JSON list of C-alpha atoms in Angstrom, two decimals:
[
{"chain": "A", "resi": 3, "resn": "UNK", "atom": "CA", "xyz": [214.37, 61.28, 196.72]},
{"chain": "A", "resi": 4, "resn": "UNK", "atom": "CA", "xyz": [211.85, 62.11, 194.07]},
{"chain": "A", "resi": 5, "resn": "UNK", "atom": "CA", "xyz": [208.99, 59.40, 193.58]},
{"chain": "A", "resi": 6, "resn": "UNK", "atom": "CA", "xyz": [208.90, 56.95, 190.48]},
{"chain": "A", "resi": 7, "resn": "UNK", "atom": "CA", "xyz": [206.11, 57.88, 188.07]},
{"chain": "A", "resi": 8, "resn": "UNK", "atom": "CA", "xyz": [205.15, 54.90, 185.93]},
{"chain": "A", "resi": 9, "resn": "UNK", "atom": "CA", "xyz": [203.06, 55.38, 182.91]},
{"chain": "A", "resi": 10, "resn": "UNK", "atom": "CA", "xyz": [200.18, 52.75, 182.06]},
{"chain": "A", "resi": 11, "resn": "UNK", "atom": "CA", "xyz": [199.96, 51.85, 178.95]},
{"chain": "A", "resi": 12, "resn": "UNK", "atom": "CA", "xyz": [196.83, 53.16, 177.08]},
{"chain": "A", "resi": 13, "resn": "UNK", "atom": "CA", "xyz": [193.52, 51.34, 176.86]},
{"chain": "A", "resi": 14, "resn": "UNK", "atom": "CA", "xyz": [194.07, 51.69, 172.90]},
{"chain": "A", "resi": 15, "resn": "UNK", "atom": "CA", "xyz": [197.59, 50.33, 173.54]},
{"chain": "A", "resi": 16, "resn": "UNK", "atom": "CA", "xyz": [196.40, 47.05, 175.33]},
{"chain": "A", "resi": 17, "resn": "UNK", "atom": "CA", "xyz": [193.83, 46.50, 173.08]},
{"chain": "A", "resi": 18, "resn": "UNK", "atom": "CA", "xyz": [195.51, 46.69, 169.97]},
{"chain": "A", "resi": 19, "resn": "UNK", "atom": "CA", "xyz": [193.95, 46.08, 166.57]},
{"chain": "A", "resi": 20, "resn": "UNK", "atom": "CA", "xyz": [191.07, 43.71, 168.04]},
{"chain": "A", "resi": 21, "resn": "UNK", "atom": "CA", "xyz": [187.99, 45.49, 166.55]},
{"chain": "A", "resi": 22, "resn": "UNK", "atom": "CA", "xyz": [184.71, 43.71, 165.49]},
{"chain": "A", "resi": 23, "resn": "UNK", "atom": "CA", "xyz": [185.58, 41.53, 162.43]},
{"chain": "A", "resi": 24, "resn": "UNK", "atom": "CA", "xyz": [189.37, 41.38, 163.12]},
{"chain": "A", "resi": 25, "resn": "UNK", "atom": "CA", "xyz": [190.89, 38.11, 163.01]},
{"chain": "A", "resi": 26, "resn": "UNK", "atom": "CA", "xyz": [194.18, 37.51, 164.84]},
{"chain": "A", "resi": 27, "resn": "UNK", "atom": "CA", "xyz": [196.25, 34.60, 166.20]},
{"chain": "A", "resi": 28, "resn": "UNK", "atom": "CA", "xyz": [198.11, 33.32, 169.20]},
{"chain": "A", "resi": 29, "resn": "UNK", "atom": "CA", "xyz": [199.37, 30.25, 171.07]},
{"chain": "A", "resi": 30, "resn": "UNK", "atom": "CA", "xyz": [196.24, 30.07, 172.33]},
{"chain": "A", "resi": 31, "resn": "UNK", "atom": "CA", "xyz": [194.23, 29.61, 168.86]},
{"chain": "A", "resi": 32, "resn": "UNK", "atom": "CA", "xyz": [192.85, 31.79, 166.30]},
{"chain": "A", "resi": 33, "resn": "UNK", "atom": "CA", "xyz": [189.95, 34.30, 167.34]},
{"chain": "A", "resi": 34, "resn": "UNK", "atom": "CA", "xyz": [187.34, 36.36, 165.52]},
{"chain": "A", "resi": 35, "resn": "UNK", "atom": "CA", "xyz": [186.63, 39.71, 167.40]},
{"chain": "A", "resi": 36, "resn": "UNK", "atom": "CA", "xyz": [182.90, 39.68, 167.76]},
{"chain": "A", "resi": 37, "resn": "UNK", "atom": "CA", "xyz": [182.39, 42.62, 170.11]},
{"chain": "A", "resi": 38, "resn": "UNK", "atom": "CA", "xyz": [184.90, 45.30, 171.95]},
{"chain": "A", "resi": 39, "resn": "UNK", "atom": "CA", "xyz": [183.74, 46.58, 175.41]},
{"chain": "A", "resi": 40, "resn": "UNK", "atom": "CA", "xyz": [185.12, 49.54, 176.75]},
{"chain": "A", "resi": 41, "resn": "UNK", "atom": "CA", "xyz": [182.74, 50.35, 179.24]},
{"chain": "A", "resi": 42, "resn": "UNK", "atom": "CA", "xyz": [184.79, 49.50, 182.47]},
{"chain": "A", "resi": 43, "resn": "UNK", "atom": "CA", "xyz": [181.97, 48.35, 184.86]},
{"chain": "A", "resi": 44, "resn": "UNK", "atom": "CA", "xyz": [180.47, 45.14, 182.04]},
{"chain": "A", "resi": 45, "resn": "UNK", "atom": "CA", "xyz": [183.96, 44.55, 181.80]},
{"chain": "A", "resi": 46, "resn": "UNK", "atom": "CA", "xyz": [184.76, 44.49, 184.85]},
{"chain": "A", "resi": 47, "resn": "UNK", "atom": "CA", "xyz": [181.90, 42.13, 184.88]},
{"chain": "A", "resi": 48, "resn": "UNK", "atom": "CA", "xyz": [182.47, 39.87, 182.04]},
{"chain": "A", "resi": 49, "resn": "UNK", "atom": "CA", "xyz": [185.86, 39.25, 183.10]},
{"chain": "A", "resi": 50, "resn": "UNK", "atom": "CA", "xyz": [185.25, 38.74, 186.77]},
{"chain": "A", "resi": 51, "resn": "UNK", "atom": "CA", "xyz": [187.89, 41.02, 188.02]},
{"chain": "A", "resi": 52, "resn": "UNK", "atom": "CA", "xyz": [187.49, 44.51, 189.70]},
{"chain": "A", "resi": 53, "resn": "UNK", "atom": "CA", "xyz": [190.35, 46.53, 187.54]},
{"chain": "A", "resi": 54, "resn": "UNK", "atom": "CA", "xyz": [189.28, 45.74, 184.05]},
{"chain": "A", "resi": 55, "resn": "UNK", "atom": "CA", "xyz": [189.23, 48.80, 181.90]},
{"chain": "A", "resi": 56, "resn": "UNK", "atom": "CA", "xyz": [188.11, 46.56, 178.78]},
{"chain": "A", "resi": 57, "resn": "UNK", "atom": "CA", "xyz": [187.76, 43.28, 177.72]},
{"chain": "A", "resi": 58, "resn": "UNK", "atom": "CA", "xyz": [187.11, 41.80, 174.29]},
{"chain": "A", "resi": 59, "resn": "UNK", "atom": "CA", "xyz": [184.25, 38.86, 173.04]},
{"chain": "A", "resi": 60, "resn": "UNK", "atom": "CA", "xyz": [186.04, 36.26, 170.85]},
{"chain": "A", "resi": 61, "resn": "UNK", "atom": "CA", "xyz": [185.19, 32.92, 169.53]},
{"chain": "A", "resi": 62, "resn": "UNK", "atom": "CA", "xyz": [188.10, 30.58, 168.52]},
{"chain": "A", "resi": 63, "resn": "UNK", "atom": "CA", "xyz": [187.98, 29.55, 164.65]},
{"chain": "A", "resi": 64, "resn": "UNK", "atom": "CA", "xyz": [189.95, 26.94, 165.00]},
{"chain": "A", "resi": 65, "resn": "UNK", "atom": "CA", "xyz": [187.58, 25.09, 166.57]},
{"chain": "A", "resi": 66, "resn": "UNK", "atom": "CA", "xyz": [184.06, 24.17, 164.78]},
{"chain": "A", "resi": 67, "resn": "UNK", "atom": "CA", "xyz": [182.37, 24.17, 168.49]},
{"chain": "A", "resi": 68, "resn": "UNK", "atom": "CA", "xyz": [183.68, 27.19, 169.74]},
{"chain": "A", "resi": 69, "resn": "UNK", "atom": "CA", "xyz": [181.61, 29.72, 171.81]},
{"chain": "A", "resi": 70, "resn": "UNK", "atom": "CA", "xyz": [181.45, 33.08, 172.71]},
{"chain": "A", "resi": 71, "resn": "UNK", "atom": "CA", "xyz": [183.75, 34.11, 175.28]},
{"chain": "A", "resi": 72, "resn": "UNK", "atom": "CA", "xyz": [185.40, 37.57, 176.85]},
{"chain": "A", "resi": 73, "resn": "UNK", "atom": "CA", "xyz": [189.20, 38.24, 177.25]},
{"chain": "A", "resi": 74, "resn": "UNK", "atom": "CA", "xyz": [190.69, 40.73, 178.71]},
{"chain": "A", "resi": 75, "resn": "UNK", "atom": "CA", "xyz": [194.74, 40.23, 177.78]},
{"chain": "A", "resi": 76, "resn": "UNK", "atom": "CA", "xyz": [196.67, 43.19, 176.61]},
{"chain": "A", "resi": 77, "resn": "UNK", "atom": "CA", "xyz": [198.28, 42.50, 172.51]},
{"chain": "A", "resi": 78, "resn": "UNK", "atom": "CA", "xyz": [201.44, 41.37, 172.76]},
{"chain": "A", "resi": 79, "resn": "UNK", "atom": "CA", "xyz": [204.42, 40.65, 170.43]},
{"chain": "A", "resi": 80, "resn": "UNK", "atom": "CA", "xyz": [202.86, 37.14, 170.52]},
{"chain": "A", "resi": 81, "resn": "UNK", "atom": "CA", "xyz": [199.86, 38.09, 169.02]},
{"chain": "A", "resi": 82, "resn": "UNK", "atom": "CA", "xyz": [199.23, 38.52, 165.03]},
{"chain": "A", "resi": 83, "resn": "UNK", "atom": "CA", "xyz": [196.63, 40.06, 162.81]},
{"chain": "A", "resi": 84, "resn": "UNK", "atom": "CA", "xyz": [195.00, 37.71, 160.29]},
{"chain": "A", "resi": 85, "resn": "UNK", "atom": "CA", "xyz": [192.17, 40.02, 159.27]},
{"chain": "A", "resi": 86, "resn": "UNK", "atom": "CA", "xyz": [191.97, 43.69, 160.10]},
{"chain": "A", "resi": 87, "resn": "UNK", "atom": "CA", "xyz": [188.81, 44.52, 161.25]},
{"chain": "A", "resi": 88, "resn": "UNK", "atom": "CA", "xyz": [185.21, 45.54, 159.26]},
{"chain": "A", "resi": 89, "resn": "UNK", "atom": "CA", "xyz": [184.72, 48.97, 158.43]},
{"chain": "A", "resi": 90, "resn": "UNK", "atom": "CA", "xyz": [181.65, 49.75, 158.28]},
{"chain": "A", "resi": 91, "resn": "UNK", "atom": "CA", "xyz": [180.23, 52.44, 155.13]},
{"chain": "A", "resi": 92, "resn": "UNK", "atom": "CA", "xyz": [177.83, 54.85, 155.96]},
{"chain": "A", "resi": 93, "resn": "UNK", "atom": "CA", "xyz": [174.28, 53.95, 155.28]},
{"chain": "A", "resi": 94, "resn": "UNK", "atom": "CA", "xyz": [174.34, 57.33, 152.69]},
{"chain": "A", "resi": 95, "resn": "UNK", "atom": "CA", "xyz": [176.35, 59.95, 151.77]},
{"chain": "A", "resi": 96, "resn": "UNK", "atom": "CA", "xyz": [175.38, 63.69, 152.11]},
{"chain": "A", "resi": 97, "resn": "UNK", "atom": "CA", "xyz": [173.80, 65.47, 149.79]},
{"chain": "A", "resi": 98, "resn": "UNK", "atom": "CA", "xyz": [176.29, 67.92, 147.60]}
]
C-alpha cells in the first residue's frame, strides 16, 4: 500500500491578499493590515505557537480603541477584501 502524500497549502495561499494597507472583513470585525511577517521564527513568536510559518499585524477598524495585534489564520471563503493593499511607487525612475 503506497503512502498518502498530502500537499500543504502555500504560505502565499494562507495568507491571501493581506498586504500592508489591505483592508478586509470577517465575523470577527474589519482589519487594516499594518505589517506581514514571514519570517517563521518572530512569527512563531508573535503568535505563541511553535509551527507558525507567518502571521499578520492587524488593528480592527471597527473599533475606535483598537490595538495592534498579530494573527496567524489562513484566508478563508469567510474572509473579504475591502481595500487591496498600498503599492508603493518607486522613489525615481531610471534614467532613459
Amino acid at each position: 500500500m503506497m503512502p498518502t502524500t498530502i500537499s500543504l497549502p502555500s504560505t502565499d495561499q494562507e495568507i491571501g491578499p493581506r498586504r500592508p494597507g489591505a483592508v478586509y472583513q470577517n465575523v470577527d470585525g474589519r482589519f487594516e493590515v499594518l505589517a506581514l511577517i514571514t519570517n517563521p521564527r518572530e512569527a512563531a513568536k508573535l503568535l505563541g505557537r511553535g509551527g507558525a510559518r507567518w502571521a499578520v499585524i492587524v488593528r480592527d477598524t471597527l473599533r475606535p480603541d483598537g490595538q495592534p495585534f498579530a494573527v496567524g489564520s489562513v484566508w478563508t471563503d469567510s474572509d473579504y477584501l475591502i481595500r487591496p493593499a498600498k503599492t508603493v511607487a518607486p522613489a525615481f525612475a531610471p534614467a532613459a
